[in-house]
PDB file of C-alpha atoms and ligand atoms in Angstrom:
ATOM      1  CA  MET W  20     -19.453  -2.745 -16.588  1.00 31.00           C
ATOM      2  CA  SER W  21     -17.245  -0.235 -18.383  1.00 33.00           C
ATOM      3  CA  GLN W  22     -13.682   0.281 -17.150  1.00 34.00           C
ATOM      4  CA  SER W  23     -14.564   3.714 -15.760  1.00 36.00           C
ATOM      5  CA  ASP W  24     -17.300   2.124 -13.569  1.00 39.00           C
ATOM      6  CA  ASP W  25     -14.947  -0.452 -12.148  1.00 35.00           C
ATOM      7  CA  PRO W  26     -14.503   0.397  -8.427  1.00 35.00           C
ATOM      8  CA  PHE W  27     -11.292  -1.611  -8.241  1.00 36.00           C
ATOM      9  CA  LEU W  28      -9.486   0.191 -11.001  1.00 37.00           C
ATOM     10  CA  VAL W  29      -8.102   3.375  -9.536  1.00 38.00           C
ATOM     11  CA  SER W  30      -5.512   4.158 -12.158  1.00 41.00           C
ATOM     12  CA  HIS W  31      -4.976   2.589 -15.539  1.00 43.00           C
ATOM     13  CA  ASP W  32      -1.278   3.326 -15.142  1.00 59.00           C
ATOM     14  CA  PHE W  33      -0.810   1.612 -11.797  1.00 70.00           C
ATOM     15  CA  PRO W  34      -3.680  -0.334 -10.271  1.00 77.00           C
ATOM     16  CA  GLU W  35      -4.214   0.107  -6.536  1.00 92.00           C
ATOM     17  CA  ALA W  36      -6.957  -0.881  -4.110  1.00 96.00           C
ATOM     18  CA  PRO W  37      -9.542   1.900  -3.680  1.00 96.00           C
ATOM     19  CA  ARG W  38      -9.811   3.628  -0.315  1.00 97.00           C
ATOM     20  CA  ASP W  39     -13.050   1.823   0.556  1.00 97.00           C
ATOM     21  CA  CYS W  40     -12.158  -1.553  -0.922  1.00 97.00           C
ATOM     22  CA  PRO W  41     -15.027  -3.837   0.149  1.00 96.00           C
ATOM     23  CA  LEU W  42     -13.399  -7.219  -0.579  1.00 97.00           C
ATOM     24  CA  CYS W  43     -12.649  -8.270   3.022  1.00 98.00           C
ATOM     25  CA  PRO W  44     -15.485  -7.507   5.485  1.00 98.00           C
ATOM     26  CA  ARG W  45     -13.319  -8.080   8.572  1.00 98.00           C
ATOM     27  CA  LEU W  46     -10.581  -5.756   7.312  1.00 98.00           C
ATOM     28  CA  SER W  47     -12.979  -3.004   6.227  1.00 98.00           C
ATOM     29  CA  ALA W  48     -14.697  -3.138   9.659  1.00 98.00           C
ATOM     30  CA  PHE W  49     -11.290  -2.879  11.369  1.00 98.00           C
ATOM     31  CA  ARG W  50     -10.333   0.018   9.086  1.00 97.00           C
ATOM     32  CA  ASN W  51     -13.633   1.816   9.754  1.00 97.00           C
ATOM     33  CA  ASP W  52     -13.260   1.451  13.530  1.00 97.00           C
ATOM     34  CA  HIS W  53      -9.866   3.096  13.296  1.00 98.00           C
ATOM     35  CA  ARG W  54     -11.226   5.887  11.099  1.00 98.00           C
ATOM     36  CA  LYS W  55     -13.423   6.801  14.075  1.00 97.00           C
ATOM     37  CA  SER W  56     -10.834   6.468  16.838  1.00 97.00           C
ATOM     38  CA  LYS W  57      -7.790   7.696  14.836  1.00 98.00           C
ATOM     39  CA  ALA W  58      -9.203  10.194  12.385  1.00 97.00           C
ATOM     40  CA  ASP W  59      -5.773  11.571  11.411  1.00 97.00           C
ATOM     41  CA  TRP W  60      -4.380   8.160  10.389  1.00 98.00           C
ATOM     42  CA  HIS W  61      -4.335   6.788   6.832  1.00 98.00           C
ATOM     43  CA  ASN W  62      -6.701   3.863   7.727  1.00 98.00           C
ATOM     44  CA  ALA W  63      -7.052   2.616   4.132  1.00 98.00           C
ATOM     45  CA  PRO W  64      -5.350   0.193   1.742  1.00 98.00           C
ATOM     46  CA  VAL W  65      -1.688   1.184   1.589  1.00 98.00           C
ATOM     47  CA  PRO W  66      -0.471   1.770  -1.985  1.00 97.00           C
ATOM     48  CA  SER W  67       2.854   0.516  -3.272  1.00 97.00           C
ATOM     49  CA  PHE W  68       5.820   2.857  -2.917  1.00 97.00           C
ATOM     50  CA  GLY W  69       8.653   3.348  -5.385  1.00 97.00           C
ATOM     51  CA  ASP W  70       9.284   2.989  -9.070  1.00 94.00           C
ATOM     52  CA  ARG W  71       7.012   0.863 -11.266  1.00 94.00           C
ATOM     53  CA  ASN W  72       9.817   0.698 -13.845  1.00 95.00           C
ATOM     54  CA  ALA W  73      12.070  -0.921 -11.262  1.00 97.00           C
ATOM     55  CA  ARG W  74      13.752  -4.286 -11.653  1.00 98.00           C
ATOM     56  CA  LEU W  75      13.199  -5.152  -7.981  1.00 98.00           C
ATOM     57  CA  LEU W  76       9.902  -5.665  -6.142  1.00 98.00           C
ATOM     58  CA  ILE W  77       9.876  -6.182  -2.367  1.00 98.00           C
ATOM     59  CA  VAL W  78       6.770  -7.898  -1.050  1.00 98.00           C
ATOM     60  CA  GLY W  79       5.893  -7.472   2.632  1.00 98.00           C
ATOM     61  CA  LEU W  80       3.007  -9.066   4.463  1.00 98.00           C
ATOM     62  CA  ALA W  81       0.526  -6.335   5.406  1.00 98.00           C
ATOM     63  CA  PRO W  82       0.582  -2.798   6.859  1.00 98.00           C
ATOM     64  CA  GLY W  83       1.400  -2.531  10.563  1.00 97.00           C
ATOM     65  CA  LEU W  84      -1.329  -0.831  12.609  1.00 97.00           C
ATOM     66  CA  GLN W  85       0.776   2.086  13.778  1.00 97.00           C
ATOM     67  CA  GLY W  86       3.210   1.927  10.871  1.00 98.00           C
ATOM     68  CA  ALA W  87       1.967   1.891   7.278  1.00 98.00           C
ATOM     69  CA  ASN W  88      -1.699   1.982   8.328  1.00 98.00           C
ATOM     70  CA  ARG W  89      -0.997   5.224  10.170  1.00 98.00           C
ATOM     71  CA  THR W  90       1.384   6.881   7.719  1.00 98.00           C
ATOM     72  CA  GLY W  91       0.086   5.473   4.399  1.00 98.00           C
ATOM     73  CA  ARG W  92       3.493   4.297   3.107  1.00 98.00           C
ATOM     74  CA  PRO W  93       4.663   0.665   3.298  1.00 98.00           C
ATOM     75  CA  PHE W  94       7.007  -0.079   6.208  1.00 98.00           C
ATOM     76  CA  THR W  95       6.951   3.536   7.357  1.00 98.00           C
ATOM     77  CA  GLY W  96       6.594   4.190  11.078  1.00 97.00           C
ATOM     78  CA  ASP W  97       7.389   0.822  12.599  1.00 93.00           C
ATOM     79  CA  TYR W  98      10.467  -1.201  13.488  1.00 94.00           C
ATOM     80  CA  ALA W  99      10.329  -3.422  10.388  1.00 97.00           C
ATOM     81  CA  GLY W 100      10.751  -0.311   8.262  1.00 97.00           C
ATOM     82  CA  ASP W 101      13.829   0.875  10.137  1.00 97.00           C
ATOM     83  CA  LEU W 102      15.685  -2.296   9.165  1.00 98.00           C
ATOM     84  CA  LEU W 103      14.272  -2.468   5.642  1.00 98.00           C
ATOM     85  CA  TYR W 104      14.976   1.143   4.688  1.00 98.00           C
ATOM     86  CA  SER W 105      18.474   1.201   6.213  1.00 98.00           C
ATOM     87  CA  THR W 106      19.239  -1.937   4.199  1.00 98.00           C
ATOM     88  CA  LEU W 107      17.917  -0.409   0.978  1.00 98.00           C
ATOM     89  CA  ASP W 108      20.129   2.609   1.570  1.00 98.00           C
ATOM     90  CA  LEU W 109      23.174   0.386   2.178  1.00 98.00           C
ATOM     91  CA  PHE W 110      22.732  -1.424  -1.140  1.00 98.00           C
ATOM     92  CA  GLY W 111      21.913   1.643  -3.219  1.00 98.00           C
ATOM     93  CA  PHE W 112      18.192   1.018  -3.594  1.00 98.00           C
ATOM     94  CA  SER W 113      17.261   4.399  -2.091  1.00 98.00           C
ATOM     95  CA  SER W 114      18.395   8.018  -2.035  1.00 97.00           C
ATOM     96  CA  GLY W 115      17.697  10.604   0.621  1.00 97.00           C
ATOM     97  CA  GLN W 116      17.147  10.152   4.307  1.00 97.00           C
ATOM     98  CA  PHE W 117      14.459   7.847   5.662  1.00 98.00           C
ATOM     99  CA  GLN W 118      12.724   9.670   8.496  1.00 97.00           C
ATOM    100  CA  ALA W 119       9.729   7.359   8.967  1.00 97.00           C
ATOM    101  CA  ARG W 120       7.388   9.944   7.435  1.00 96.00           C
ATOM    102  CA  PRO W 121       5.813   9.703   3.972  1.00 96.00           C
ATOM    103  CA  ASP W 122       6.965  13.278   3.268  1.00 96.00           C
ATOM    104  CA  ASP W 123      10.624  12.632   4.175  1.00 97.00           C
ATOM    105  CA  GLY W 124      11.622  12.894   0.497  1.00 96.00           C
ATOM    106  CA  LEU W 125      13.028   9.356   0.328  1.00 97.00           C
ATOM    107  CA  ILE W 126      13.323   8.056  -3.244  1.00 97.00           C
ATOM    108  CA  LEU W 127      13.602   4.384  -4.139  1.00 98.00           C
ATOM    109  CA  ASN W 128      16.044   3.494  -6.900  1.00 97.00           C
ATOM    110  CA  ASP W 129      15.141   0.581  -9.177  1.00 98.00           C
ATOM    111  CA  CYS W 130      12.858  -0.724  -6.465  1.00 98.00           C
ATOM    112  CA  LEU W 131       9.170  -0.853  -5.525  1.00 98.00           C
ATOM    113  CA  ILE W 132       7.736  -1.943  -2.171  1.00 98.00           C
ATOM    114  CA  THR W 133       4.300  -3.477  -1.799  1.00 98.00           C
ATOM    115  CA  ASN W 134       2.399  -5.825   0.497  1.00 98.00           C
ATOM    116  CA  ALA W 135       0.650  -9.161  -0.087  1.00 98.00           C
ATOM    117  CA  VAL W 136      -2.316  -7.729   1.833  1.00 98.00           C
ATOM    118  CA  ARG W 137      -3.043  -4.029   1.421  1.00 98.00           C
ATOM    119  CA  CYS W 138      -5.103  -3.355   4.585  1.00 98.00           C
ATOM    120  CA  VAL W 139      -3.998  -3.686   8.180  1.00 98.00           C
ATOM    121  CA  PRO W 140      -5.218  -6.973   9.678  1.00 98.00           C
ATOM    122  CA  PRO W 141      -6.084  -7.367  13.378  1.00 98.00           C
ATOM    123  CA  GLU W 142      -3.049  -8.692  15.274  1.00 96.00           C
ATOM    124  CA  ASN W 143      -0.990  -8.583  12.070  1.00 94.00           C
ATOM    125  CA  LYS W 144      -2.648 -11.818  10.920  1.00 97.00           C
ATOM    126  CA  PRO W 145      -4.550 -11.832   7.639  1.00 98.00           C
ATOM    127  CA  THR W 146      -6.714 -14.922   7.087  1.00 98.00           C
ATOM    128  CA  PRO W 147      -6.055 -17.236   4.109  1.00 98.00           C
ATOM    129  CA  GLU W 148      -9.241 -15.886   2.501  1.00 98.00           C
ATOM    130  CA  GLU W 149      -8.072 -12.260   2.912  1.00 98.00           C
ATOM    131  CA  ILE W 150      -4.714 -13.139   1.381  1.00 98.00           C
ATOM    132  CA  ARG W 151      -6.531 -14.767  -1.530  1.00 98.00           C
ATOM    133  CA  LEU W 152      -8.949 -11.871  -2.024  1.00 98.00           C
ATOM    134  CA  CYS W 153      -6.158  -9.296  -1.979  1.00 98.00           C
ATOM    135  CA  ARG W 154      -4.021 -11.267  -4.410  1.00 97.00           C
ATOM    136  CA  GLY W 155      -5.569  -9.538  -7.421  1.00 96.00           C
ATOM    137  CA  TYR W 156      -3.869  -6.301  -6.408  1.00 97.00           C
ATOM    138  CA  LEU W 157      -0.515  -8.038  -6.043  1.00 97.00           C
ATOM    139  CA  GLN W 158      -1.006  -9.686  -9.403  1.00 95.00           C
ATOM    140  CA  ASP W 159      -1.827  -6.304 -10.985  1.00 95.00           C
ATOM    141  CA  THR W 160       1.251  -4.766  -9.375  1.00 96.00           C
ATOM    142  CA  ILE W 161       3.504  -7.474 -10.786  1.00 95.00           C
ATOM    143  CA  ALA W 162       1.876  -7.168 -14.212  1.00 93.00           C
ATOM    144  CA  ALA W 163       2.354  -3.376 -14.200  1.00 94.00           C
ATOM    145  CA  MET W 164       6.154  -3.645 -13.832  1.00 95.00           C
ATOM    146  CA  PRO W 165       7.594  -4.025 -17.342  1.00 94.00           C
ATOM    147  CA  HIS W 166      11.234  -4.383 -16.221  1.00 96.00           C
ATOM    148  CA  LEU W 167      10.679  -6.621 -13.201  1.00 97.00           C
ATOM    149  CA  ARG W 168      13.477  -9.169 -12.744  1.00 97.00           C
ATOM    150  CA  ALA W 169      13.714  -9.915  -9.033  1.00 98.00           C
ATOM    151  CA  MET W 170      11.528 -10.049  -5.966  1.00 98.00           C
ATOM    152  CA  VAL W 171      12.463 -10.139  -2.300  1.00 98.00           C
ATOM    153  CA  VAL W 172       9.639 -11.935  -0.517  1.00 98.00           C
ATOM    154  CA  LEU W 173       9.448 -11.225   3.195  1.00 98.00           C
ATOM    155  CA  GLY W 174       8.133 -14.356   4.905  1.00 98.00           C
ATOM    156  CA  ARG W 175       6.333 -17.455   3.773  1.00 98.00           C
ATOM    157  CA  ILE W 176       2.909 -15.852   3.289  1.00 98.00           C
ATOM    158  CA  SER W 177       4.262 -13.292   0.819  1.00 98.00           C
ATOM    159  CA  HIS W 178       6.357 -15.973  -0.850  1.00 98.00           C
ATOM    160  CA  ASP W 179       3.377 -18.291  -1.376  1.00 98.00           C
ATOM    161  CA  SER W 180       1.143 -15.473  -2.570  1.00 98.00           C
ATOM    162  CA  VAL W 181       3.743 -14.400  -5.135  1.00 97.00           C
ATOM    163  CA  LEU W 182       4.068 -17.969  -6.450  1.00 97.00           C
ATOM    164  CA  ARG W 183       0.296 -18.118  -6.888  1.00 97.00           C
ATOM    165  CA  CYS W 184       0.385 -14.765  -8.719  1.00 96.00           C
ATOM    166  CA  LEU W 185       2.979 -16.224 -11.087  1.00 96.00           C
ATOM    167  CA  GLY W 186       0.728 -19.246 -11.654  1.00 95.00           C
ATOM    168  CA  LEU W 187       3.301 -21.623 -10.158  1.00 96.00           C
ATOM    169  CA  PRO W 188       2.749 -24.497  -7.703  1.00 96.00           C
ATOM    170  CA  LEU W 189       4.149 -23.943  -4.195  1.00 96.00           C
ATOM    171  CA  LYS W 190       6.441 -26.931  -4.626  1.00 96.00           C
ATOM    172  CA  ALA W 191       8.155 -25.137  -7.513  1.00 93.00           C
ATOM    173  CA  ALA W 192      10.027 -23.043  -4.931  1.00 97.00           C
ATOM    174  CA  PRO W 193       9.753 -24.032  -1.253  1.00 97.00           C
ATOM    175  CA  PHE W 194      10.281 -21.081   1.115  1.00 98.00           C
ATOM    176  CA  LYS W 195      13.652 -21.037   2.882  1.00 98.00           C
ATOM    177  CA  HIS W 196      15.469 -17.993   4.208  1.00 98.00           C
ATOM    178  CA  GLY W 197      18.339 -17.134   1.869  1.00 98.00           C
ATOM    179  CA  ALA W 198      17.062 -19.314  -0.983  1.00 98.00           C
ATOM    180  CA  ILE W 199      17.248 -17.924  -4.509  1.00 98.00           C
ATOM    181  CA  HIS W 200      14.733 -19.334  -6.980  1.00 98.00           C
ATOM    182  CA  ASP W 201      15.097 -18.737 -10.712  1.00 98.00           C
ATOM    183  CA  LEU W 202      11.560 -19.075 -12.020  1.00 97.00           C
ATOM    184  CA  VAL W 203       9.548 -18.544 -15.152  1.00 95.00           C
ATOM    185  CA  SER W 204       5.936 -17.469 -14.634  1.00 90.00           C
ATOM    186  CA  VAL W 205       3.149 -19.219 -16.555  1.00 88.00           C
ATOM    187  CA  ALA W 206       3.048 -16.082 -18.702  1.00 87.00           C
ATOM    188  CA  GLY W 207       6.697 -16.731 -19.626  1.00 90.00           C
ATOM    189  CA  LYS W 208       8.223 -13.964 -17.490  1.00 88.00           C
ATOM    190  CA  PRO W 209      11.629 -14.879 -15.944  1.00 95.00           C
ATOM    191  CA  ILE W 210      11.748 -13.800 -12.273  1.00 97.00           C
ATOM    192  CA  THR W 211      14.279 -14.497  -9.532  1.00 98.00           C
ATOM    193  CA  LEU W 212      12.763 -14.865  -6.074  1.00 98.00           C
ATOM    194  CA  PHE W 213      14.930 -14.085  -3.034  1.00 98.00           C
ATOM    195  CA  ASP W 214      13.442 -15.562   0.158  1.00 98.00           C
ATOM    196  CA  SER W 215      13.878 -13.775   3.461  1.00 98.00           C
ATOM    197  CA  TYR W 216      12.380 -14.069   6.891  1.00 98.00           C
ATOM    198  CA  HIS W 217      10.210 -11.043   7.542  1.00 98.00           C
ATOM    199  CA  CYS W 218      12.135  -8.126   9.087  1.00 98.00           C
ATOM    200  CA  SER W 219       9.598  -7.794  11.925  1.00 97.00           C
ATOM    201  CA  ARG W 220      10.590  -6.751  15.414  1.00 96.00           C
ATOM    202  CA  TYR W 221       9.558 -10.214  16.635  1.00 97.00           C
ATOM    203  CA  ASN W 222      11.902 -12.004  14.213  1.00 98.00           C
ATOM    204  CA  THR W 223      14.824  -9.732  14.980  1.00 97.00           C
ATOM    205  CA  ASN W 224      14.270  -9.727  18.754  1.00 97.00           C
ATOM    206  CA  THR W 225      14.146 -13.515  18.826  1.00 98.00           C
ATOM    207  CA  GLY W 226      17.248 -13.852  16.613  1.00 97.00           C
ATOM    208  CA  VAL W 227      15.317 -15.609  13.815  1.00 98.00           C
ATOM    209  CA  LEU W 228      16.590 -12.843  11.537  1.00 98.00           C
ATOM    210  CA  THR W 229      19.774 -10.905  12.220  1.00 98.00           C
ATOM    211  CA  THR W 230      20.789  -7.703  10.476  1.00 98.00           C
ATOM    212  CA  GLN W 231      23.643  -9.637   8.844  1.00 98.00           C
ATOM    213  CA  MET W 232      21.248 -12.279   7.501  1.00 98.00           C
ATOM    214  CA  PHE W 233      19.010  -9.570   6.060  1.00 98.00           C
ATOM    215  CA  HIS W 234      21.940  -7.716   4.509  1.00 98.00           C
ATOM    216  CA  ALA W 235      23.143 -10.960   2.927  1.00 98.00           C
ATOM    217  CA  VAL W 236      19.820 -11.293   1.074  1.00 98.00           C
ATOM    218  CA  PHE W 237      20.159  -7.796  -0.392  1.00 98.00           C
ATOM    219  CA  GLN W 238      23.820  -8.374  -1.197  1.00 98.00           C
ATOM    220  CA  SER W 239      22.679 -11.358  -3.286  1.00 98.00           C
ATOM    221  CA  VAL W 240      20.076  -9.197  -5.020  1.00 98.00           C
ATOM    222  CA  ARG W 241      22.654  -6.518  -5.788  1.00 98.00           C
ATOM    223  CA  ASN W 242      25.127  -9.127  -7.040  1.00 98.00           C
ATOM    224  CA  ARG W 243      22.490 -10.556  -9.335  1.00 97.00           C
ATOM    225  CA  LEU W 244      21.134  -7.255 -10.663  1.00 98.00           C
ATOM    226  CA  GLY W 245      24.451  -5.444 -10.826  1.00 96.00           C
ATOM    227  CA  PRO W 246      24.501  -1.661 -10.553  1.00 90.00           C
ATOM    228  CA  ILE W 247      21.531   0.409 -11.715  1.00 81.00           C
TER     229      ILE W 247
HETATM  230  N1  URA U  20       4.755  -2.702   7.245  1.00 54.01           N
HETATM  231  C1  URA U  20       4.375  -3.070   5.999  1.00 54.01           C
HETATM  232  O1  URA U  20       4.001  -2.237   5.174  1.00 54.01           O
HETATM  233  N2  URA U  20       4.431  -4.362   5.681  1.00 54.01           N
HETATM  234  C2  URA U  20       4.835  -5.297   6.516  1.00 54.01           C
HETATM  235  O2  URA U  20       4.873  -6.464   6.137  1.00 54.01           O
HETATM  236  C3  URA U  20       5.221  -4.895   7.816  1.00 54.01           C
HETATM  237  C4  URA U  20       5.171  -3.594   8.145  1.00 54.01           C
END
């Protein structure tokens, strides 16, 4: 198969999942159902948002049904995004005003946001097989960032998927909120991983993650990276 026939290669500059990605039958069926009932929603793999020349990559879990799956931009339109984007603003990783719309003009500075799983999963729960199948896109995203130095991984699933992308065993960096792991990928790329509980409404409502705890993670990232 020539590169131009490859259905998974949307752009040679920045690889993204195609709109009708067939890899996960359960997720494509879910997506197709929503295309019928919510014709004006995005209902497709959600592409990464931000700057591929950034030093920082933030890895979420998967699009929320009425958030990124509706609007087409990661963390846009649900509670998790309100906390994430206000935090990015506070630490200088964005310019402009986040208005929970993909056309709000928000710009990310030195930062890219992506998800471990690109399509919305039923009940926000991707299966281990879906996480594995989608990992190629995450791997391509990481590989396409020439200046990448740090990643904020939101939750254990994203953390573990990133370690697998880097070719590292899970025991190389056990997930713990607030942990900072200085790693070298099998390809020889130095990367610092910042672990955080996911900024979901559930985690914040139950006190698992407070705004202060989340800010502390990004303060550590800013301290490590220094100014832009
Ligand atoms: N929205 C996303 O894009 N990712 C998440 O992990 C949660 C909400």
